[in-house]
Short mmCIF file of C-alpha atoms and ligand atoms in Angstrom, two decimals:
data_model
loop_
_atom_site.label_atom_id
_atom_site.label_comp_id
_atom_site.label_asym_id
_atom_site.label_seq_id
_atom_site.Cartn_x
_atom_site.Cartn_y
_atom_site.Cartn_z
CA MET A 1 -0.01 0.00 -0.13
CA LYS A 2 0.95 3.65 -0.23
CA VAL A 3 1.25 4.84 3.03
CA ALA A 4 1.64 8.65 4.17
CA VAL A 5 2.83 9.04 7.69
CA VAL A 6 2.45 12.47 9.01
CA GLY A 7 4.76 13.60 11.74
CA GLY A 8 8.51 12.75 11.94
CA GLY A 9 8.88 12.39 15.73
CA VAL A 10 10.13 9.06 17.30
CA VAL A 11 6.56 7.67 16.57
CA GLY A 12 6.26 8.61 13.02
CA LEU A 13 9.87 7.58 12.39
CA SER A 14 9.25 4.09 13.95
CA VAL A 15 6.04 3.59 12.15
CA ALA A 16 7.70 4.68 8.87
CA TRP A 17 10.52 2.35 9.13
CA ALA A 18 8.09 -0.73 10.33
CA ALA A 19 5.77 -0.03 7.60
CA ALA A 20 8.66 0.37 4.87
CA VAL A 21 10.25 -2.98 6.34
CA ALA A 22 6.73 -4.72 5.87
CA GLY A 23 6.84 -3.67 2.23
CA HIS A 24 4.74 -0.53 2.19
CA GLN A 25 5.56 2.23 -0.04
CA VAL A 26 5.99 4.87 2.87
CA GLN A 27 6.20 8.68 2.55
CA LEU A 28 7.03 10.59 5.73
CA ILE A 29 5.54 14.15 6.06
CA ASP A 30 7.33 16.56 8.36
CA ALA A 31 8.95 19.97 7.57
CA ALA A 32 11.39 19.45 10.56
CA PRO A 33 11.67 15.90 11.43
CA GLY A 34 12.76 15.04 14.93
CA SER A 35 12.69 18.42 16.30
CA GLY A 36 9.76 18.41 18.52
CA ALA A 37 8.80 16.73 21.85
CA SER A 38 11.09 13.49 20.80
CA TRP A 39 14.13 15.89 20.43
CA VAL A 40 13.50 17.69 23.93
CA ALA A 41 12.78 14.28 25.90
CA GLY A 42 14.56 12.82 28.83
CA GLY A 43 14.44 9.54 26.98
CA MET A 44 13.17 7.36 29.86
CA LEU A 45 11.68 3.99 29.02
CA ALA A 46 9.88 3.85 32.24
CA PRO A 47 6.56 1.98 32.56
CA VAL A 48 7.01 1.14 36.18
CA THR A 49 8.25 4.31 37.51
CA GLU A 50 5.78 6.27 35.37
CA ALA A 51 3.00 4.26 36.70
CA TRP A 52 0.02 5.75 38.27
CA PRO A 53 -2.74 3.71 40.43
CA GLY A 54 -5.80 3.68 38.18
CA GLU A 55 -3.73 3.57 34.82
CA GLU A 56 -2.97 -0.17 34.92
CA HIS A 57 -3.79 -0.28 31.06
CA VAL A 58 -1.00 2.34 30.38
CA LEU A 59 1.39 0.09 32.71
CA ALA A 60 0.53 -3.07 30.73
CA LEU A 61 1.05 -1.08 27.30
CA GLY A 62 4.31 0.18 28.48
CA SER A 63 5.46 -2.93 29.80
CA ALA A 64 4.81 -4.67 26.81
CA SER A 65 6.67 -2.15 24.68
CA LEU A 66 9.55 -2.15 27.04
CA ASP A 67 9.80 -6.08 26.40
CA ARG A 68 10.16 -5.23 22.65
CA TRP A 69 12.89 -2.43 23.19
CA PRO A 70 16.03 -4.69 23.16
CA ASP A 71 15.17 -6.27 19.80
CA PHE A 72 14.10 -2.82 18.53
CA ALA A 73 17.22 -1.28 19.53
CA ALA A 74 19.51 -4.12 18.37
CA ARG A 75 18.15 -3.55 14.72
CA LEU A 76 19.28 0.23 14.91
CA ASP A 77 22.63 1.75 14.56
CA LYS A 78 24.47 2.62 17.86
CA ASN A 79 21.86 0.07 19.51
CA GLY A 80 19.27 3.17 19.26
CA GLY A 81 21.25 4.71 22.12
CA LEU A 82 19.64 2.23 24.70
CA ARG A 83 21.13 2.39 28.21
CA THR A 84 20.41 -0.54 30.58
CA GLU A 85 21.61 0.66 34.12
CA GLY A 86 18.04 0.73 35.42
CA THR A 87 16.13 3.56 37.64
CA LEU A 88 16.60 4.40 41.24
CA VAL A 89 13.53 6.43 42.76
CA VAL A 90 14.41 8.47 45.74
CA ALA A 91 12.42 10.30 48.51
CA VAL A 92 13.57 13.45 50.14
CA ASP A 93 11.28 14.32 53.11
CA GLY A 94 8.68 12.16 55.35
CA ALA A 95 5.84 12.74 53.09
CA ASP A 96 8.02 11.71 49.98
CA ARG A 97 8.83 8.55 52.03
CA ALA A 98 5.32 7.88 52.62
CA GLU A 99 4.43 8.26 48.84
CA LEU A 100 7.42 6.05 47.88
CA ASP A 101 6.19 3.50 50.17
CA GLY A 102 2.71 3.75 48.60
CA VAL A 103 4.32 3.38 45.06
CA ALA A 104 6.31 0.14 46.21
CA ASP A 105 3.30 -1.45 47.69
CA PHE A 106 1.07 -0.45 44.50
CA LEU A 107 3.94 -2.07 42.13
CA ALA A 108 4.67 -5.06 44.50
CA LYS A 109 0.85 -6.00 44.19
CA LEU A 110 1.17 -5.58 40.35
CA GLY A 111 4.25 -8.26 40.71
CA ARG A 112 6.66 -5.61 39.51
CA GLU A 113 10.32 -5.98 40.17
CA VAL A 114 11.18 -3.26 42.65
CA THR A 115 13.58 -3.47 45.81
CA ARG A 116 13.18 -0.99 48.68
CA VAL A 117 16.81 0.41 49.60
CA THR A 118 17.84 2.40 52.74
CA ALA A 119 19.48 6.01 52.30
CA ARG A 120 22.86 4.30 53.01
CA GLU A 121 22.45 1.80 50.15
CA VAL A 122 21.21 4.74 47.92
CA ARG A 123 24.58 6.41 48.47
CA ARG A 124 26.42 3.29 48.09
CA LEU A 125 24.63 2.99 44.66
CA GLU A 126 25.01 6.43 43.52
CA PRO A 127 27.63 8.08 45.66
CA SER A 128 26.92 11.54 44.05
CA LEU A 129 23.34 11.76 45.74
CA GLY A 130 23.07 13.78 48.78
CA THR A 131 22.38 13.44 52.57
CA SER A 132 18.89 14.74 52.13
CA VAL A 133 17.82 11.34 50.39
CA ARG A 134 15.86 9.44 53.02
CA SER A 135 15.21 6.25 51.15
CA GLY A 136 15.00 4.61 47.63
CA LEU A 137 13.28 2.08 45.47
CA LEU A 138 15.37 0.25 43.00
CA VAL A 139 13.65 -0.52 39.63
CA PRO A 140 16.25 -2.22 37.45
CA GLY A 141 13.95 -2.85 34.83
CA ASP A 142 13.26 0.72 33.80
CA LEU A 143 15.58 1.68 31.32
CA ALA A 144 16.53 4.85 29.38
CA VAL A 145 17.69 5.85 25.87
CA ASP A 146 19.75 8.70 24.34
CA ASN A 147 16.65 10.29 22.44
CA ARG A 148 18.94 12.18 19.98
CA VAL A 149 20.91 9.16 19.13
CA LEU A 150 17.74 7.16 18.81
CA LEU A 151 16.27 9.89 16.26
CA SER A 152 19.36 9.93 14.05
CA SER A 153 19.28 5.93 14.21
CA LEU A 154 15.61 5.88 13.28
CA ARG A 155 16.08 8.28 10.47
CA LYS A 156 18.78 6.23 8.99
CA ALA A 157 16.85 3.08 9.28
CA ALA A 158 13.55 4.32 7.86
CA VAL A 159 15.30 5.81 4.84
CA GLU A 160 17.42 2.71 4.16
CA ALA A 161 14.28 0.57 4.29
CA GLY A 162 12.79 2.80 1.47
CA THR A 163 10.84 5.73 3.35
CA GLN A 164 10.80 8.79 1.12
CA PRO A 165 10.87 11.95 3.46
CA ILE A 166 8.77 15.22 2.21
CA ALA A 167 10.08 18.10 4.35
CA VAL A 168 6.92 20.11 3.98
CA ALA A 169 4.38 20.72 6.68
CA ALA A 170 1.05 19.00 6.49
CA THR A 171 -2.07 21.28 7.12
CA SER A 172 -4.78 18.67 7.22
CA VAL A 173 -5.55 14.83 6.80
CA SER A 174 -8.53 13.04 5.32
CA ALA A 175 -9.08 9.51 3.99
CA GLY A 176 -6.31 8.80 1.53
CA GLU A 177 -5.13 12.45 1.26
CA VAL A 178 -2.75 14.74 3.22
CA ALA A 179 -2.68 18.53 2.16
CA LEU A 180 0.47 20.28 2.45
CA ALA A 181 1.42 23.84 3.38
CA ASN A 182 2.92 24.37 -0.26
CA GLY A 183 -0.46 23.92 -1.62
CA SER A 184 0.01 20.36 -3.06
CA THR A 185 -1.38 17.08 -1.68
CA VAL A 186 -0.03 13.63 -0.99
CA GLU A 187 -2.42 10.98 -2.30
CA CYS A 188 -2.09 7.44 -0.68
CA ASP A 189 -4.18 4.42 0.56
CA VAL A 190 -3.85 5.07 4.32
CA VAL A 191 -2.53 8.19 6.29
CA VAL A 192 -1.05 7.48 9.65
CA LEU A 193 -1.52 10.36 11.85
CA ALA A 194 1.67 10.87 14.09
CA ALA A 195 1.85 14.52 14.51
CA GLY A 196 2.04 14.29 18.52
CA ALA A 197 0.44 17.44 19.98
CA TRP A 198 -0.40 18.86 16.55
CA SER A 199 -2.70 15.96 15.61
CA GLY A 200 -5.93 17.64 16.82
CA GLY A 201 -5.11 20.59 14.46
CA LEU A 202 -4.70 18.33 11.49
CA TYR A 203 -7.84 16.06 11.88
CA ASN A 204 -10.94 17.50 13.29
CA GLY A 205 -12.11 14.36 15.07
CA LEU A 206 -9.07 14.69 17.48
CA ALA A 207 -9.24 18.36 18.25
CA LYS A 208 -10.85 17.65 21.63
CA VAL A 209 -8.96 14.57 22.03
CA VAL A 210 -5.11 15.37 21.79
CA ARG A 211 -3.94 18.54 23.71
CA PRO A 212 -0.21 19.94 24.26
CA VAL A 213 1.06 19.40 27.77
CA LYS A 214 4.34 21.36 28.11
CA GLY A 215 7.59 20.18 29.64
CA GLU A 216 10.66 22.02 30.14
CA VAL A 217 13.94 20.05 30.30
CA LEU A 218 17.57 21.10 30.95
CA ARG A 219 20.60 19.43 29.47
CA LEU A 220 23.85 19.78 31.69
CA LYS A 221 27.41 18.42 31.69
CA ALA A 222 29.79 17.71 34.79
CA ARG A 223 32.54 20.07 34.40
CA ASP A 224 36.01 19.10 35.43
CA GLY A 225 36.23 18.62 38.93
CA ALA A 226 32.50 18.24 39.50
CA LEU A 227 31.00 15.21 40.82
CA ASP A 228 29.95 12.46 38.40
CA PRO A 229 26.35 12.13 37.28
CA PRO A 230 24.50 9.08 38.64
CA THR A 231 25.15 6.00 36.50
CA ARG A 232 21.34 5.11 36.74
CA THR A 233 18.21 7.27 35.93
CA VAL A 234 17.31 8.93 39.28
CA ARG A 235 13.84 10.09 39.91
CA ALA A 236 13.24 12.19 42.85
CA LEU A 237 10.18 13.00 45.03
CA VAL A 238 11.19 16.38 46.60
CA GLU A 239 8.70 17.60 48.92
CA GLY A 240 5.78 16.45 46.69
CA ARG A 241 7.28 17.55 43.36
CA GLN A 242 8.90 15.00 40.63
CA VAL A 243 12.07 15.81 39.25
CA TYR A 244 14.39 13.05 37.13
CA LEU A 245 17.93 13.02 36.05
CA VAL A 246 18.64 11.03 33.21
CA PRO A 247 22.58 10.26 32.51
CA ARG A 248 24.10 10.54 29.16
CA ASP A 249 27.55 9.65 27.74
CA GLY A 250 30.49 12.09 28.18
CA ARG A 251 29.19 13.05 31.83
CA GLY A 252 25.94 14.60 30.57
CA LEU A 253 22.69 14.66 32.19
CA VAL A 254 19.06 15.62 31.26
CA LEU A 255 17.12 17.16 33.99
CA GLY A 256 13.21 17.34 33.54
CA ALA A 257 10.64 18.02 33.61
CA THR A 258 7.94 20.58 34.24
CA GLN A 259 4.50 19.85 33.34
CA TYR A 260 1.81 22.46 32.52
CA GLU A 261 -1.24 22.86 30.45
CA ALA A 262 -0.19 26.00 28.69
CA GLY A 263 -1.25 25.43 25.06
CA PHE A 264 1.20 25.50 22.14
CA ASP A 265 3.65 27.61 24.45
CA THR A 266 7.58 26.36 23.95
CA GLU A 267 8.93 29.30 25.84
CA VAL A 268 11.32 28.30 28.57
CA THR A 269 10.55 30.06 31.81
CA VAL A 270 12.65 31.41 34.65
CA GLY A 271 10.32 29.81 37.15
CA GLY A 272 10.67 26.28 35.43
CA VAL A 273 14.43 26.44 35.34
CA ARG A 274 14.50 27.73 38.91
CA ASP A 275 12.04 24.84 40.14
CA LEU A 276 14.10 22.02 38.29
CA LEU A 277 17.39 23.08 39.53
CA ARG A 278 16.32 23.72 43.06
CA ASP A 279 14.62 20.23 43.43
CA ALA A 280 17.69 18.64 41.67
CA GLU A 281 20.28 20.15 43.79
CA ARG A 282 18.44 18.67 46.91
CA VAL A 283 19.26 15.32 45.59
CA LEU A 284 22.45 15.86 43.64
CA PRO A 285 24.22 18.51 45.52
CA GLY A 286 27.19 18.67 43.18
CA ILE A 287 25.12 19.81 40.39
CA GLY A 288 26.05 23.62 40.90
CA GLU A 289 29.25 22.70 39.32
CA TYR A 290 27.73 21.55 36.11
CA ALA A 291 27.51 23.47 32.91
CA VAL A 292 23.96 24.24 31.48
CA LEU A 293 24.27 23.42 27.79
CA GLU A 294 20.41 23.81 26.89
CA CYS A 295 17.15 24.52 28.02
CA ALA A 296 14.19 23.68 25.92
CA ALA A 297 10.35 22.95 26.24
CA GLY A 298 8.49 20.27 24.40
CA LEU A 299 4.92 19.56 24.00
CA ARG A 300 3.83 16.17 24.87
CA PRO A 301 0.73 14.89 23.17
CA GLY A 302 -1.78 14.34 26.14
CA SER A 303 -4.89 12.32 25.90
CA PRO A 304 -7.78 12.39 28.37
CA ASP A 305 -7.06 9.04 29.85
CA ASN A 306 -3.20 9.05 29.34
CA LEU A 307 -3.42 6.23 26.90
CA PRO A 308 -2.36 6.80 23.22
CA VAL A 309 -4.77 7.00 20.49
CA LEU A 310 -3.73 4.01 18.41
CA GLY A 311 -6.09 2.73 15.68
CA TRP A 312 -8.38 3.49 12.88
CA LEU A 313 -10.13 6.84 12.74
CA GLU A 314 -12.10 6.10 9.78
CA PRO A 315 -11.11 3.95 6.59
CA GLY A 316 -8.06 5.37 5.28
CA VAL A 317 -6.83 7.09 8.28
CA LEU A 318 -4.89 5.46 11.26
CA ALA A 319 -4.13 7.35 14.37
CA ALA A 320 -0.80 6.94 16.34
CA THR A 321 -0.63 9.71 18.59
CA GLY A 322 -1.54 10.95 22.08
CA HIS A 323 1.39 9.25 23.66
CA HIS A 324 1.74 11.72 26.43
CA ARG A 325 4.80 11.10 28.54
CA ASN A 326 5.66 7.62 27.02
CA GLY A 327 6.36 8.26 23.26
CA ILE A 328 9.67 6.87 23.25
CA LEU A 329 8.89 3.94 25.45
CA LEU A 330 5.77 3.14 23.28
CA ALA A 331 7.42 3.60 19.94
CA PRO A 332 8.14 -0.23 19.35
CA ILE A 333 4.64 -1.56 20.23
CA THR A 334 3.06 1.42 18.28
CA ALA A 335 4.93 0.50 15.11
CA GLU A 336 3.90 -3.21 15.33
CA ALA A 337 0.44 -2.09 16.04
CA VAL A 338 0.24 0.03 12.99
CA VAL A 339 1.70 -2.71 10.85
CA ASP A 340 -0.67 -5.22 12.13
CA LEU A 341 -3.61 -2.66 11.21
CA LEU A 342 -2.38 -2.05 8.01
CA ALA A 343 -2.22 -5.75 7.24
CA GLY A 344 -6.02 -6.20 8.54
CA ARG A 345 -4.89 -7.91 11.67
CA GLU A 346 -5.76 -7.09 15.41
CA PRO A 347 -2.93 -5.20 16.96
CA PRO A 348 -1.14 -6.77 20.07
CA GLU A 349 -3.43 -7.37 23.17
CA PRO A 350 -2.34 -4.55 25.14
CA ALA A 351 -2.62 -1.92 22.36
CA ARG A 352 -6.18 -2.85 21.88
CA ALA A 353 -7.22 -0.66 24.89
CA ALA A 354 -5.65 2.41 22.88
CA ASP A 355 -8.19 2.20 20.22
CA PRO A 356 -9.47 5.74 19.38
CA GLY A 357 -13.13 4.54 19.43
CA ARG A 358 -13.02 4.95 23.46
CA LEU A 359 -12.54 8.85 23.06
CA LEU A 360 -14.28 9.60 19.84
CA ALA A 361 -17.71 8.23 20.95
CA VAL A 362 -17.51 10.35 24.05
CA THR A 363 -15.72 13.58 22.61
CA ASN A 364 -17.79 13.61 19.27
CA GLY A 365 -21.04 12.71 20.52
CA GLY A 366 -21.03 9.08 19.33
CA GLY A 367 -19.73 10.07 15.98
N1 LIG B 1 8.40 11.02 30.37
C1 LIG B 1 8.96 11.86 31.09
C2 LIG B 1 8.13 13.24 30.92
O1 LIG B 1 7.33 13.36 29.93
O2 LIG B 1 8.45 14.27 31.44
#
């Protein structure tokens, strides 16, 4: 089939790559591929430490996708930037500790591999963490990826598999047709809408379904003489707020993330940067000696129930969007589901809960 994938972030690139490998004739439409939320992201592959009671479908989907990540990465240049050191969640004050205990109980009940560790063990595992850390939870299965290595590896793989990039913005999507900003149209058998936070502006039926959720992220680097960054991803609860520190090669560290409902605002605010640095310094006191390389804001594509929107919107239009905080994690299972749907098959079981029908019926009055 002729397949037009709209959106060249991690989801669109993964879908284009998988669809081309499956034998489809694929065009990938994006004026600036890999420059949106996927570029700003921290790169955590963290179904367990992103889990929230009541969102068991999100956890099941994320876990199924994480299971696919090692094979997915092995087929990519530079192993797709995958890091396998695992994740450590830490708590700072008494209330954070109680929240951490609650998370540990919830995850243990679900049979997830989590180990409680004392403050002393936390510092043995990650000597750069400070004495304000009161307790921790080791989650070895939650991994991370260098998102920028991943994007370049995916672009290479998609093109090598035969994907044709079209570097023009899409303005709307309908069955078998994508209108472009230069006035032309792309005709195809199926459009896959993978435009993240912009999906609702391209397809009316998603206007009330997918919304932008702003996140500010800093990129830092330990200067000579500064303490090393942690080796694992560290997620900290600091007086009820959450901050994460994701290590990168070359003593780099990604620090995130704020979360606001602020429309399509991608300006980085002083308050956002201050909050992230203040909370990060509570757990990693040496961070004051780090260099600030970059401050950026991305727009997560939020959905009403935090599950993606993955399936047929109408004949000829497939949605692969609404991945909210988990786009990088969910790329492998999303690509697999799209290839299944293109072939007329059911997608993998955990992806079925993400079918758009659950939302379109509610938000569009049953239409
Ligand atoms: N997955 C982390 C974030 O969205 O900030």
